[in-house]
Coordinates of C-alpha atoms and ligand atoms in Angstrom, one line a residue:
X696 CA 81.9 66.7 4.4
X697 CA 84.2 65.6 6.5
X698 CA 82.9 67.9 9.4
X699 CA 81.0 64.4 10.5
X700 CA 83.8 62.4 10.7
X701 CA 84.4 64.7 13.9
X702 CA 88.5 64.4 13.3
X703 CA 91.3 65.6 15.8
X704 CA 93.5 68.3 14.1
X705 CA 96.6 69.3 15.3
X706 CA 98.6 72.1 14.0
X707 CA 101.2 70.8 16.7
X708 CA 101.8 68.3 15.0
X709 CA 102.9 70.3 11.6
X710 CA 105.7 72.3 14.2
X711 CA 106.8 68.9 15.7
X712 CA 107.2 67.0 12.0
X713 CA 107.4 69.0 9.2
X714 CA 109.4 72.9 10.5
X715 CA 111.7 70.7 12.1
X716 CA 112.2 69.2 9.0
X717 CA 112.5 65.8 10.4
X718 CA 110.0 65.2 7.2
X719 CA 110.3 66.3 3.7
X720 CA 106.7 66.5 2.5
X721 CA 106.6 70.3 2.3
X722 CA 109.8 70.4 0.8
X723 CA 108.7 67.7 -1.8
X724 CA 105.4 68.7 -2.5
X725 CA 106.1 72.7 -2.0
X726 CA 103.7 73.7 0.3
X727 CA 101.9 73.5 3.4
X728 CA 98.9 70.7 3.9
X729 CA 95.5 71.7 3.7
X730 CA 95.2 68.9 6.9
X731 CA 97.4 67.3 9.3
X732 CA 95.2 65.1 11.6
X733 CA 96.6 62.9 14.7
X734 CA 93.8 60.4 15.5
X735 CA 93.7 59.2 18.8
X736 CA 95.6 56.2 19.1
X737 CA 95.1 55.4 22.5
X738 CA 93.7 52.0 22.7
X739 CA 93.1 52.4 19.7
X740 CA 95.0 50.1 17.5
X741 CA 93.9 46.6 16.2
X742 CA 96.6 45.6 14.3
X743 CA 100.0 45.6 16.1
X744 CA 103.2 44.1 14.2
X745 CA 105.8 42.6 16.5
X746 CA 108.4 39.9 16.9
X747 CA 109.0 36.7 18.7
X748 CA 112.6 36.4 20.2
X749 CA 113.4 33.8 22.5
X750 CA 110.0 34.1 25.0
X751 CA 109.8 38.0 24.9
X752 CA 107.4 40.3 22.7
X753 CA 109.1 43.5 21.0
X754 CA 110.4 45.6 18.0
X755 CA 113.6 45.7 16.1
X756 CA 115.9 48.6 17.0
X757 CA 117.6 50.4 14.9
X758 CA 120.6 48.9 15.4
X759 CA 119.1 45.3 14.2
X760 CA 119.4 44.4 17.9
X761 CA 116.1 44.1 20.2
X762 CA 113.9 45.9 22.0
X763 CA 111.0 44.6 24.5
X764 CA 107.6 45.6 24.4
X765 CA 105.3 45.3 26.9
X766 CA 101.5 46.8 27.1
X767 CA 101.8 49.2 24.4
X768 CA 99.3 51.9 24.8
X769 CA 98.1 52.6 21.4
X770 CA 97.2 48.7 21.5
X771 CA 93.5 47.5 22.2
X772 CA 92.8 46.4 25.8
X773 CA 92.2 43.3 24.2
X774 CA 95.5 43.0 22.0
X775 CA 97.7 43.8 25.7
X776 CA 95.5 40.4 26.9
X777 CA 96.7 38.8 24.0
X778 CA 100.4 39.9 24.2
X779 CA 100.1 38.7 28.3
X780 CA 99.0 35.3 27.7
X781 CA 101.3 34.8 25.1
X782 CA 104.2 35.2 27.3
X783 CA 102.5 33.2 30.4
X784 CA 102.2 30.8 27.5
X785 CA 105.2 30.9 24.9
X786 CA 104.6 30.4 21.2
X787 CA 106.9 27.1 21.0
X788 CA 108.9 28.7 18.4
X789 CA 112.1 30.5 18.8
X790 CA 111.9 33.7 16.6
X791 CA 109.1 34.8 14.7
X792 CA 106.9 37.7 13.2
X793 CA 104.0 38.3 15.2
X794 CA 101.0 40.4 14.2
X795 CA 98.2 40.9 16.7
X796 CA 94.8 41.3 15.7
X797 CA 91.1 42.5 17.4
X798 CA 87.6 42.5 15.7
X799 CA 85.8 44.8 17.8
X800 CA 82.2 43.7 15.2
X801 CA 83.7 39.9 16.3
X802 CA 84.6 39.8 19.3
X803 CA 87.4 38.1 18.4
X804 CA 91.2 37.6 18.7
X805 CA 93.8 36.9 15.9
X806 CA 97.7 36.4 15.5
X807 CA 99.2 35.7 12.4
X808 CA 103.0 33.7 13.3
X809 CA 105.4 35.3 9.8
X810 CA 107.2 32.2 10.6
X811 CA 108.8 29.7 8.1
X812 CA 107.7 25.8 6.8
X813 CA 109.9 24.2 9.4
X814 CA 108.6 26.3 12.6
X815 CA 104.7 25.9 11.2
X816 CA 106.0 21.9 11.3
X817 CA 107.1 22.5 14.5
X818 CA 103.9 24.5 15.8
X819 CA 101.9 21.3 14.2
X820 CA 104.1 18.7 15.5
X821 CA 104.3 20.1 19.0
X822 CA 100.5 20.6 19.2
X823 CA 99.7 21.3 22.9
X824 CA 100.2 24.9 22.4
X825 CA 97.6 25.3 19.6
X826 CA 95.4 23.2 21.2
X827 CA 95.1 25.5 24.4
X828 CA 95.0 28.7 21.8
X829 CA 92.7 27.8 19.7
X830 CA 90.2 25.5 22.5
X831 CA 90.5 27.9 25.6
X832 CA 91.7 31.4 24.2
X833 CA 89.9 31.0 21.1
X834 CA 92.1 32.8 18.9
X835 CA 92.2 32.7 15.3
X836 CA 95.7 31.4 14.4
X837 CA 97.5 31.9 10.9
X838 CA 101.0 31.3 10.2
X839 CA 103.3 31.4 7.3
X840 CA 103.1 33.2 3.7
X841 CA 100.3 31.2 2.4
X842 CA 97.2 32.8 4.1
X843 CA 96.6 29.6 6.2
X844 CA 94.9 29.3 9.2
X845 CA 95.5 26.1 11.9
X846 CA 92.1 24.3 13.4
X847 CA 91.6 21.3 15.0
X848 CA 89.2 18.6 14.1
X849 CA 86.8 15.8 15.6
X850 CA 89.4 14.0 16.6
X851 CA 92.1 17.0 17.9
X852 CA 94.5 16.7 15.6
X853 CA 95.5 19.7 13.7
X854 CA 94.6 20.9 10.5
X855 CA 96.2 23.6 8.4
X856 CA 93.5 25.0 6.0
X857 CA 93.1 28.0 4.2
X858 CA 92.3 31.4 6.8
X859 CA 88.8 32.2 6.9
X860 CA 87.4 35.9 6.8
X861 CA 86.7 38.3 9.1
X862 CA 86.1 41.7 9.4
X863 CA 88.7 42.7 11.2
X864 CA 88.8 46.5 10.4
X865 CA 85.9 48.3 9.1
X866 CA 86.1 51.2 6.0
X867 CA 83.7 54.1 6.2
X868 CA 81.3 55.5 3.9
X869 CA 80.4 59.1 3.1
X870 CA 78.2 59.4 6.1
X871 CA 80.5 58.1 8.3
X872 CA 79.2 54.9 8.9
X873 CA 81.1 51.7 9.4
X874 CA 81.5 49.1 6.2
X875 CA 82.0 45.3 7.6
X876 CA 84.6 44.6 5.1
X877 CA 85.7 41.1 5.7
X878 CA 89.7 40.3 5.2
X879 CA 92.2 38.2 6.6
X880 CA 94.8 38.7 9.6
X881 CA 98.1 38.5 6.9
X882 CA 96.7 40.5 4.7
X883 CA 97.2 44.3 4.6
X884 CA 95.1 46.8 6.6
X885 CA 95.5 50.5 8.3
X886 CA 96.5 49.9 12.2
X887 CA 93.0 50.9 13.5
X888 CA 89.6 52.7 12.7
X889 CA 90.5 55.9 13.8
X890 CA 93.4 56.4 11.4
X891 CA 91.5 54.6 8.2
X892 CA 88.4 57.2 9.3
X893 CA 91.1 59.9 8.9
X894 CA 92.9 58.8 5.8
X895 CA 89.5 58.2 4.2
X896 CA 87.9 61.6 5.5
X897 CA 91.0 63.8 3.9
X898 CA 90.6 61.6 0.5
X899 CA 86.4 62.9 0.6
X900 CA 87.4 66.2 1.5
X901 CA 90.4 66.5 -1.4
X902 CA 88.0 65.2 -3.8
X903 CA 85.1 68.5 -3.1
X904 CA 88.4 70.3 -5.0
X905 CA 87.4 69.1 -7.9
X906 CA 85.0 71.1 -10.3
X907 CA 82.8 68.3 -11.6
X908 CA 82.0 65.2 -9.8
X909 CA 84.2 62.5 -11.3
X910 CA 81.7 60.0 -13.8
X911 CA 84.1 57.9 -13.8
X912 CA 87.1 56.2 -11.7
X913 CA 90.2 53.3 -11.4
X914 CA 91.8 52.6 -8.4
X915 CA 94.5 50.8 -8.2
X916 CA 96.1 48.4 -5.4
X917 CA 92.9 47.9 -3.8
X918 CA 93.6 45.6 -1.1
X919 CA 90.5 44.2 0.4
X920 CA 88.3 46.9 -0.9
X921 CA 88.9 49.5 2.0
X922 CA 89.0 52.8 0.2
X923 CA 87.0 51.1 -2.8
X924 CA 83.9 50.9 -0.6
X925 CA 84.3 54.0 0.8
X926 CA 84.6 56.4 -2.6
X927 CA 81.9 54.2 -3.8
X928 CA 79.9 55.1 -1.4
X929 CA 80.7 58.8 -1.8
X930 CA 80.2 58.7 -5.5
X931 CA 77.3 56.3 -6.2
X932 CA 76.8 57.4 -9.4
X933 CA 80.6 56.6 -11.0
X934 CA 82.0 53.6 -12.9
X935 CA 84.4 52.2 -11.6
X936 CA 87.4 50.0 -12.2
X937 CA 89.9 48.6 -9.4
X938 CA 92.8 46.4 -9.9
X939 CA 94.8 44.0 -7.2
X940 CA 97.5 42.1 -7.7
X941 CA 98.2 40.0 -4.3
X942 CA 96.2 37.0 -4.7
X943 CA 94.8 36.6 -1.0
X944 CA 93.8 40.1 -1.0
X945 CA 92.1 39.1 -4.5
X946 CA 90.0 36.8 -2.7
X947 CA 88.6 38.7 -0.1
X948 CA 88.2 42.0 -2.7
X949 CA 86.3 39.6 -4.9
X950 CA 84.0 38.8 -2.0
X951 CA 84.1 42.0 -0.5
X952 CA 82.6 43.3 -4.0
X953 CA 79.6 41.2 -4.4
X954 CA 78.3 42.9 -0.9
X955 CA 79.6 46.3 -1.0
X956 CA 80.4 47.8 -4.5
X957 CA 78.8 45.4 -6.9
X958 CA 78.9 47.5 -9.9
X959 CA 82.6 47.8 -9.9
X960 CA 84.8 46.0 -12.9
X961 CA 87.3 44.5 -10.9
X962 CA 90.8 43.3 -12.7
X963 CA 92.4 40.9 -10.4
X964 CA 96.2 41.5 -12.2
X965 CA 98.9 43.9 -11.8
X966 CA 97.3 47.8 -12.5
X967 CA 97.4 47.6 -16.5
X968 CA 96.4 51.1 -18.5
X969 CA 94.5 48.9 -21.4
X970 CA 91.7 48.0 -18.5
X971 CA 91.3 51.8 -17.0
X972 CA 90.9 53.0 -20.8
X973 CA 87.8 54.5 -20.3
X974 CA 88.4 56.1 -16.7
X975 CA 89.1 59.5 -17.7
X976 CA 88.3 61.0 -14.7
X977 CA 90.0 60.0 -11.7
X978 CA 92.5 57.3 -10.8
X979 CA 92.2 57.1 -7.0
X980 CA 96.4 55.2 -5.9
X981 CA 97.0 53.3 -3.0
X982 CA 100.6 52.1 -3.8
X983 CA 102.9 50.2 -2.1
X984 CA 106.1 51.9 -0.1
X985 CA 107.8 52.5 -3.7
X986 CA 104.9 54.0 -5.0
X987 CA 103.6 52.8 -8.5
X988 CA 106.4 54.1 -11.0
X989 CA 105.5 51.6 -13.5
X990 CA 102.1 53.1 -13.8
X991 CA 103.3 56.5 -14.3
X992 CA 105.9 55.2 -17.1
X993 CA 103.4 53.4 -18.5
X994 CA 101.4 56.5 -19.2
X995 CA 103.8 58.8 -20.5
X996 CA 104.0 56.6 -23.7
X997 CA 100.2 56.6 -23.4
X998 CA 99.6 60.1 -22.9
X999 CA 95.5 60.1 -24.3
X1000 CA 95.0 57.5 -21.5
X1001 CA 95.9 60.8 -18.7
X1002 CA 93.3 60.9 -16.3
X1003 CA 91.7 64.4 -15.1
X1004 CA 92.8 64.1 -11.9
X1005 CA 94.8 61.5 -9.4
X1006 CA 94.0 61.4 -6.0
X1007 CA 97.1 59.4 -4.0
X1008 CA 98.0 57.8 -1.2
X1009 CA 101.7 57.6 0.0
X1010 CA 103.0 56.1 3.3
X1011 CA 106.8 56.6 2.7
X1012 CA 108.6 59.4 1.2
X1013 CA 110.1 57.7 -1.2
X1014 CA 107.1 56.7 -3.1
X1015 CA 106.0 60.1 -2.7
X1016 CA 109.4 61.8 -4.2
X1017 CA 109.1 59.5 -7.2
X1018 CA 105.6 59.5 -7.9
X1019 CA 105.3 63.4 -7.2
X1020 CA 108.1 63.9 -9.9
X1021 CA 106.4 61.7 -12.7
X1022 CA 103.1 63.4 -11.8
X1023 CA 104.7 66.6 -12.5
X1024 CA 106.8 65.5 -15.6
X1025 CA 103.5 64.3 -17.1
X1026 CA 101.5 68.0 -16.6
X1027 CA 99.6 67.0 -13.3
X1028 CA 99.5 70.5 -11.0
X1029 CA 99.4 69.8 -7.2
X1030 CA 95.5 71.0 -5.9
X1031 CA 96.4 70.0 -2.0
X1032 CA 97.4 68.2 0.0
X1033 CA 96.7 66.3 3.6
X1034 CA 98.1 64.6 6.1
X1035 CA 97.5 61.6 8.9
X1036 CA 99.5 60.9 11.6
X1037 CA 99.1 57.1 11.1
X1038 CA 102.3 56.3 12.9
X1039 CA 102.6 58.2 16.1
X1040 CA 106.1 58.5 17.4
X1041 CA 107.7 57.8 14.3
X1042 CA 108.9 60.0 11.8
X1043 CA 106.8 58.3 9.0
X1044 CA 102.9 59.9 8.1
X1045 CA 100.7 59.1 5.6
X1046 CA 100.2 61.8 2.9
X1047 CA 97.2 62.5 0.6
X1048 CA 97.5 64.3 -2.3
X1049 CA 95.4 65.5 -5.1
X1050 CA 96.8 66.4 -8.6
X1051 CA 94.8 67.9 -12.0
X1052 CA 96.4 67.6 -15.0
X1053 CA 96.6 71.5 -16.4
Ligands
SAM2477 C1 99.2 50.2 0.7 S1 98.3 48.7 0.2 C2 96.7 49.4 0.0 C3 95.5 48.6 0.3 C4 94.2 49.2 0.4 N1 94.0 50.4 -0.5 C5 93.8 49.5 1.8 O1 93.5 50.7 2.1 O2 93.8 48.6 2.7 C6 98.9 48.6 -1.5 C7 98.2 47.5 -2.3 O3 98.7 47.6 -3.6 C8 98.8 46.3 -4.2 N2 99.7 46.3 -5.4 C9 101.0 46.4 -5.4 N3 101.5 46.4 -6.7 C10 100.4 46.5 -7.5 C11 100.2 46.5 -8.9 N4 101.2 46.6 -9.8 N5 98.9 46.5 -9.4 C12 97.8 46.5 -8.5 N6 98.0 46.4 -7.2 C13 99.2 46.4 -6.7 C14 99.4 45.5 -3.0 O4 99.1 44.1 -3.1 C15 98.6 46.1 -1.8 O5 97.4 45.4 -1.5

């Protein structure tokens, strides 16, 4: 299967990362991945986190100081425009988050400002600089914690309404075809379609593993529906139950749903065992950095409610360490693992791994 998703492997990359052992996956997990993919990122991010400091675009260093950026080449053409005209044309605010955002199915350009009440005030108040963005540059322009987007009306004076939805990063289905999922700039999302086509290719190909098709599965932190749509395209035939607990994300999962996996019983709360009760097969995880230890204590004082298998997603090694062990404690046996090399240049990679209970 995931011969069509036409992947870049690279067992370079296993030498550079995990012998060294600047990374610990091996170590934690015990053995060698069955994958380790580097998608090309040339270009080919549309979603780049930075920060506002004082007129210049860049990262935090390590040492909490600063560190500029300028025409990052994993960035989309069109995100390096968007980081250019922002510094012909300064953000009138003095410091804050910046994340940079292109919808190749839109055509279109978004920034979300992680900036506080006051400085939203002050974007509002000031004016002239959202006029040009969003008249001329014809950006889409959230800001704050609230999933708000600013707009102008009849009259040119700003409004500050909730964002609207677009798709800014596609999923893929089982034959490798794009999904327009819709979502919003602040919400979470993989960097760009090359890594989600990865990620989502080595989750398809862990799953052939298994011995029966799974009838049934739960997901849990869905997001916007990303991997939902894609394993329901892949197994058309399941139940399914996914659970989300950020309330914009809720939103756009909700929506996202009625067009893409309609059949799904969606729980729009925290991950709780009582709704999953019947999902017996597989629980497919996407959890945050700390992984989802709750769940797993959860159900070792519910040990009939064990699924047959767990396929998971971890992005730090932390969640992995402490997920890994409670999978273990509660009788799950590793059945491989992969990897995706979802944040070139750092020593961070996203790790899949599948786990049967024995
Ligand atoms: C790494 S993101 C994954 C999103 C999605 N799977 C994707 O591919 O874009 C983790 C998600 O888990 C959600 N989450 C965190 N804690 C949760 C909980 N207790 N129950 C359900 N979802 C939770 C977060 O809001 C976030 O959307």
């Amino acid at each position: 299967m995931i011969e069509a998703f036409h992947l870049k492997e690279n067992r370079a990359l296993i030498d550079a990362k995990w012998r060294e052992k600047r990374l610990l996956t091996s170590e934690i997990l015990g053995c060698e991945p069955n994958r380790a993919l580097q998608p090309d990122l040339t270009a080919g991010r549309l979603r780049l986190d930075l920060m506002w400091k004082e007129g210049l675009i860049g990262i935090r260093d390590e040492h909490d100081g600063f560190t500029e950026i300028r025409e990052p080449d994993s960035a989309h053409p069109r995100i390096r425009g968007m980081m250019n005209l922002l510094l012909q044309d300064p953000l009138p605010v003095t410091r804050a988050g910046l994340r940079f955002r292109y919808s190749t199915q839109e055509d279109l350009c978004g920034l979300w400002i992680d900036c506080s009440n006051e400085e939203i005030k002050q974007l509002k108040d000031e004016k002239a600089w959202l006029s040009r963005t969003l008249t001329k540059k014809h950006w889409v322009v959230e800001a704050g914690q609230k999933g708000k987007e600013f707009s102008l009306d009849a009259a040119g004076d700003v409004l500050f309404q909730e964002a609207r939805s677009h798709v800014w990063l596609a999923s893929f289905d089982a034959n490798n075809d794009e999904i327009p999922l819709r979502s919003k700039i602040h919400l979470f999302s993989q960097p760009g379609p090359e890594v989600n086509r990865a990620m989502i290719a080595c989750g398809f190909e862990l799953l052939d593993l298994l011995k029966t098709p799974p009838r049934s599965w739960a997901e849990f932190g869905a997001g916007y529906g990303n991997l939902t749509a894609a394993f329901a395209s892949l197994l058309p035939e399941a139940r399914i139950w996914t659970s989300e607990i950020h309330p914009l994300a809720v939103e756009c999962l909700t929506e996202n749903a009625k067009h893409f996996f309609p059949d799904a019983e969606l729980h729009l709360t925290a991950a709780k065992l009582e709704a999953v009760e019947s999902a017996s097969d597989l629980w497919i995880l996407d959890p945050p950095r700390p992984g989802f230890p709750e769940l797993f204590d959860a159900l070792a004082l519910r040990p009939e409610l064990k699924p047959r298998s767990v396929l998971i997603y971890h992005c730090h090694s932390k969640g992995l360490l402490g997920d890994s062990a409670r999978l273990k404690s509660l009788g799950y046996a590793l059945q491989g693992w992969s990897s995706v090399d979802a944040f070139p240049g750092t020593p961070y990679h996203e790790v899949i791994s599948l786990w049967n209970l024995s």
